[in-house]
PDB file of C-alpha atoms in Angstrom:
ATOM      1  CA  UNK A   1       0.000   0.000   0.000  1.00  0.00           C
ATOM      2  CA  UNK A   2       1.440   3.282  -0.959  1.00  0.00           C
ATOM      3  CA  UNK A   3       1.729   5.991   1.814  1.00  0.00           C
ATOM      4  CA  UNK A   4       1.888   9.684   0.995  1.00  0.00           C
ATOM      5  CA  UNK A   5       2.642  12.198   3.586  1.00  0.00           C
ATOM      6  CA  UNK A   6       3.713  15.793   3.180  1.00  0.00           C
ATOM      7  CA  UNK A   7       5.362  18.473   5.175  1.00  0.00           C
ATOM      8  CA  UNK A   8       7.095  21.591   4.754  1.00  0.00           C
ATOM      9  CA  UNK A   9       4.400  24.251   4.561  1.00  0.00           C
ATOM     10  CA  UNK A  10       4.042  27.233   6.709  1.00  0.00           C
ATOM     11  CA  UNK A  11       3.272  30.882   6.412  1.00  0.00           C
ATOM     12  CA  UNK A  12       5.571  33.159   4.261  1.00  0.00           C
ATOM     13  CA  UNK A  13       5.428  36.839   2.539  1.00  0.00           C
ATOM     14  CA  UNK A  14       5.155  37.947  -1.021  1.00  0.00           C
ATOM     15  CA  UNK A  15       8.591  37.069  -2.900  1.00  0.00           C
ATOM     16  CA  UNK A  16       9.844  34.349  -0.292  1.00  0.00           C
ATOM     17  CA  UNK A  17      10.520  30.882  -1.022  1.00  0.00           C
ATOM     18  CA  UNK A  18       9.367  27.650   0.297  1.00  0.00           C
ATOM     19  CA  UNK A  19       9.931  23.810  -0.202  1.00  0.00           C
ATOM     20  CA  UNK A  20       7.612  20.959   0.343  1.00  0.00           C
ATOM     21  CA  UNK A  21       8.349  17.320   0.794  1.00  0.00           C
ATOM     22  CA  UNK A  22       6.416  14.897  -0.154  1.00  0.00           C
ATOM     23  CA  UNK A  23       7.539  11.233   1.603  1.00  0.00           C
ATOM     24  CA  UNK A  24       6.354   8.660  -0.468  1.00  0.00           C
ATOM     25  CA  UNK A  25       6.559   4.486   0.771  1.00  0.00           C
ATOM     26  CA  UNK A  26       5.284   1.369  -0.491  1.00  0.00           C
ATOM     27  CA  UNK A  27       6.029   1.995  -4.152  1.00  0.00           C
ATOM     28  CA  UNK A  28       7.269  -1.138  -6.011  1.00  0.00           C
ATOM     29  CA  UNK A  29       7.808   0.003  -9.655  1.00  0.00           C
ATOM     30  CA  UNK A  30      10.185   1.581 -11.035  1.00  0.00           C
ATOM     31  CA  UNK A  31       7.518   3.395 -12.748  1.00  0.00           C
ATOM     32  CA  UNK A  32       6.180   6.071 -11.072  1.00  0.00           C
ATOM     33  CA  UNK A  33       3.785   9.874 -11.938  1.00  0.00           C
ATOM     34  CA  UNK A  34       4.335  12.027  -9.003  1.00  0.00           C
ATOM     35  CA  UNK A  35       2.483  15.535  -8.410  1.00  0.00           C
ATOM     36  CA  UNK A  36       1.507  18.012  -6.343  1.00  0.00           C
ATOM     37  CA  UNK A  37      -2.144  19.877  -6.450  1.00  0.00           C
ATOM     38  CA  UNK A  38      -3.298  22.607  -4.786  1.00  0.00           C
ATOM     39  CA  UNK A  39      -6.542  23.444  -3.271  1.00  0.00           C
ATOM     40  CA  UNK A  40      -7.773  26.781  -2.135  1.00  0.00           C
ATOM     41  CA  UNK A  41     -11.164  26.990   0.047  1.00  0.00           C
ATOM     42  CA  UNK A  42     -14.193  26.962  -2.385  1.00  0.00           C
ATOM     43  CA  UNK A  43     -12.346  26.050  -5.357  1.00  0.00           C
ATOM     44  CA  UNK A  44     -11.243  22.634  -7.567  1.00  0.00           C
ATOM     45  CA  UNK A  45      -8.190  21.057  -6.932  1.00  0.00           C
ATOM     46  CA  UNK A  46      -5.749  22.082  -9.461  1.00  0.00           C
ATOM     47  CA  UNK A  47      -2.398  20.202 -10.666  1.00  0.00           C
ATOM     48  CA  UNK A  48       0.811  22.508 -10.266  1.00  0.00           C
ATOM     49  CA  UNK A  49       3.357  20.378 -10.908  1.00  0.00           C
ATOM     50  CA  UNK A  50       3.777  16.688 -12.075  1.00  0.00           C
ATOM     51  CA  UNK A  51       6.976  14.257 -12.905  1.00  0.00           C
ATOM     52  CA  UNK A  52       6.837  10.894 -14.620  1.00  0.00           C
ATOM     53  CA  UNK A  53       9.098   8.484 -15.229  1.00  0.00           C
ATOM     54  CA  UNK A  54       9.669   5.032 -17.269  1.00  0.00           C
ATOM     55  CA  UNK A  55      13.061   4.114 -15.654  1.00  0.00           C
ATOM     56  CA  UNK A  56      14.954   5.543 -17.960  1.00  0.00           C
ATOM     57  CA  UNK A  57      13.489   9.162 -19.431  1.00  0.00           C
ATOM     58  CA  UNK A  58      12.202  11.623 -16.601  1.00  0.00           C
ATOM     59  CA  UNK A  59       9.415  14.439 -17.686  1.00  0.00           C
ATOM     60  CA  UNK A  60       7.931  17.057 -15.879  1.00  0.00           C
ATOM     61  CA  UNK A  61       4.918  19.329 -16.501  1.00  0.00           C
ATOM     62  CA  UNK A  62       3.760  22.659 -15.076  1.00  0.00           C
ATOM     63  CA  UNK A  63       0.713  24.801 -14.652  1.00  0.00           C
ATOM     64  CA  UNK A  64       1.132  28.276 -16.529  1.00  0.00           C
ATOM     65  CA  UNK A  65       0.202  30.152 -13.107  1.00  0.00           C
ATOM     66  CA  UNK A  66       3.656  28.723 -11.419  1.00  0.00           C
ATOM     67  CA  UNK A  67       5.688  28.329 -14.745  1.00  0.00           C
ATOM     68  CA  UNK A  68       9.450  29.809 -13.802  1.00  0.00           C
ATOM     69  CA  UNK A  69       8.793  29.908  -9.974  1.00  0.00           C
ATOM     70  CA  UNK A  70       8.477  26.081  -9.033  1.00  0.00           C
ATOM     71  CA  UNK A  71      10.596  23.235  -9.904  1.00  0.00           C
ATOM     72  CA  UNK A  72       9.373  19.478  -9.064  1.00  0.00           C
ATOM     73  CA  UNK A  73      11.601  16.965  -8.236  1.00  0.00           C
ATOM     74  CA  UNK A  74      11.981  13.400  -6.976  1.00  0.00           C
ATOM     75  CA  UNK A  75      14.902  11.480  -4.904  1.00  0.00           C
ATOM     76  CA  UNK A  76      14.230   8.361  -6.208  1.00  0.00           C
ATOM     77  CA  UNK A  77      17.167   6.374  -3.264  1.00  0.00           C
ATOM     78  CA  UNK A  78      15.085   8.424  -0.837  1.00  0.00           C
ATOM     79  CA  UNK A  79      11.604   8.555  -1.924  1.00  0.00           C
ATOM     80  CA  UNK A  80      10.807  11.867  -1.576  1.00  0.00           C
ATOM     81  CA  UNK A  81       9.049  14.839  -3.828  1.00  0.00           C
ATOM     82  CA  UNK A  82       9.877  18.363  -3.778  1.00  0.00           C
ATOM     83  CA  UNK A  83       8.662  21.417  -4.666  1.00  0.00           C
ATOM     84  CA  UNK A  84      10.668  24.082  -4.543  1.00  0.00           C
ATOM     85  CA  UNK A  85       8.266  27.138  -4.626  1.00  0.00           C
ATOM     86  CA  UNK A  86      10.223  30.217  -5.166  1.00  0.00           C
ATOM     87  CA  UNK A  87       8.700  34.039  -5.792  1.00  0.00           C
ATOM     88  CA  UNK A  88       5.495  33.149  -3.858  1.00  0.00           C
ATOM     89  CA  UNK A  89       2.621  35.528  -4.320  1.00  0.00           C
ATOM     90  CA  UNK A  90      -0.450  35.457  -2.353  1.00  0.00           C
ATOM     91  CA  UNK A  91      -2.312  33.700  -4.524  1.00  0.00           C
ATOM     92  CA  UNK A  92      -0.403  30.381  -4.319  1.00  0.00           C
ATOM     93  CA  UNK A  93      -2.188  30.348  -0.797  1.00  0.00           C
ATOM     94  CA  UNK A  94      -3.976  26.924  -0.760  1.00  0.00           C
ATOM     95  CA  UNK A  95      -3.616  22.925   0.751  1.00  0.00           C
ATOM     96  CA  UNK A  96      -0.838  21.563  -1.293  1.00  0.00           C
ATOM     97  CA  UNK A  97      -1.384  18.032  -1.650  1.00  0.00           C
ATOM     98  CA  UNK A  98       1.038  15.416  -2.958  1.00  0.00           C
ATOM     99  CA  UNK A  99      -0.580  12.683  -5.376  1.00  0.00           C
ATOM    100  CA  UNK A 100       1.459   9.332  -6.992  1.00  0.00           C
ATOM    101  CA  UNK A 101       0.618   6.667  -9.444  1.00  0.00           C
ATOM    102  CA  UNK A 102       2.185   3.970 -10.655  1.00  0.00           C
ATOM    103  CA  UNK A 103       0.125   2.516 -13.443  1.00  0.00           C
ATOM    104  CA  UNK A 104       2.873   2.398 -16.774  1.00  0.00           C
ATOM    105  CA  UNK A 105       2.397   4.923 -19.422  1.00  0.00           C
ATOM    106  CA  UNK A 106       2.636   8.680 -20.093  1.00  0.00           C
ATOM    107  CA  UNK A 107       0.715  10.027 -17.049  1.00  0.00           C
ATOM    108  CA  UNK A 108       0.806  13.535 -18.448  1.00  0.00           C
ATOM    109  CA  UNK A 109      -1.825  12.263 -21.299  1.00  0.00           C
ATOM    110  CA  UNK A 110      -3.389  10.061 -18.750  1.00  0.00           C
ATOM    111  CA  UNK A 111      -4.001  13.577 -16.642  1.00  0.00           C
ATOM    112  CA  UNK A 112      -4.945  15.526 -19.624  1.00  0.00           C
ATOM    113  CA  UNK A 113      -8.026  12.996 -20.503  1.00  0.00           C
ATOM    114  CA  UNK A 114      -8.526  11.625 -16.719  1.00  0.00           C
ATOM    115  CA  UNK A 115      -7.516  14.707 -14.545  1.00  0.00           C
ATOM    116  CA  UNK A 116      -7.377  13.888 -10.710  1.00  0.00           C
ATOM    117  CA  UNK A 117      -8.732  10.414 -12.030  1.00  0.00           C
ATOM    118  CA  UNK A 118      -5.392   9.914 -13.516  1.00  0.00           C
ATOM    119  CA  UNK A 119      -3.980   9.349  -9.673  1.00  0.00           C
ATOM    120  CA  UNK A 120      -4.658   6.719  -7.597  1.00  0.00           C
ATOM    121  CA  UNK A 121      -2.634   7.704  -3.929  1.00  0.00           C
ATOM    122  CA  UNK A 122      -2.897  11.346  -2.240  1.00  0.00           C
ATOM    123  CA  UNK A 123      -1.860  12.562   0.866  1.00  0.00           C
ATOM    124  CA  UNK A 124      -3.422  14.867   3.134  1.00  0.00           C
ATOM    125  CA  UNK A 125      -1.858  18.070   2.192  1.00  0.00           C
ATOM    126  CA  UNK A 126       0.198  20.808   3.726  1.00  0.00           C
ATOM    127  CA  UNK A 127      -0.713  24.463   3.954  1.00  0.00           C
ATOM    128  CA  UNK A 128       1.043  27.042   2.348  1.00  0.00           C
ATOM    129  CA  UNK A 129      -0.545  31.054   3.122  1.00  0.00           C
ATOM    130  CA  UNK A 130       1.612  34.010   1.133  1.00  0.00           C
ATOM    131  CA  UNK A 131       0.868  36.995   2.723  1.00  0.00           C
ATOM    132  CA  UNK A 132       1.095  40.422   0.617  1.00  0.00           C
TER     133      UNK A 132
END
């Protein structure tokens, strides 16, 4: 059973940076499609950052809103997903939530046609508040 659990967020000011870990066990494959989401109160859970792998080739996909700002990345020896959020702005205030799937194939299609569908594991999220 895969096990996601994040930590890392907190409350910051406009312009300061922030990274978020995402501790990931159970995983078996050497496949894996790794994101993070964000939720803000009343609204849809959005992706913000994704990575996939095959084993060999390693792709990564962004939302435009964070495009330049955040990078995504994943220790494979220690299991763990970042996001390094850099130039925050108060509207990347939300519940940043880590999500993981290992089913083969290009997950960033997979999203694209399935959205959250497209990920089978989530964790419970971390909060991240920007103030202006």
């Amino acid at each position: 059973q895969v096990h996601l659990e994040e930590s890392g967020g907190g409350s910051v000011q406009a312009g300061d940076s922030l990274t978020l870990s995402c501790a990931a066990s159970g995983f078996t494959s050497a496949y894996y499609c790794l994101a993070w989401f964000r939720q803000a109160p009343g609204k849809e859970r959005d992706l913000v950052a994704l990575i996939d792998s095959d084993g060999r080739t390693t792709y990564t996909m962004y939302a435009d809103s964070v495009k330049g700002r955040f990078t995504i990345a994943n220790d494979t020896a220690k299991n763990i997903l970042y996001l390094q959020m850099d130039s925050l702005k108060p509207e990347d205030t939300a519940m940043y939530i880590c999500a993981a799937d290992s089913t083969p194939g290009d997950c960033r299609t997979a999203f694209r046609f399935l959205g959250i569908d497209a990920f089978k594991y989530w964790g419970l999220g971390t909060q991240v508040t920007v103030s202006s």
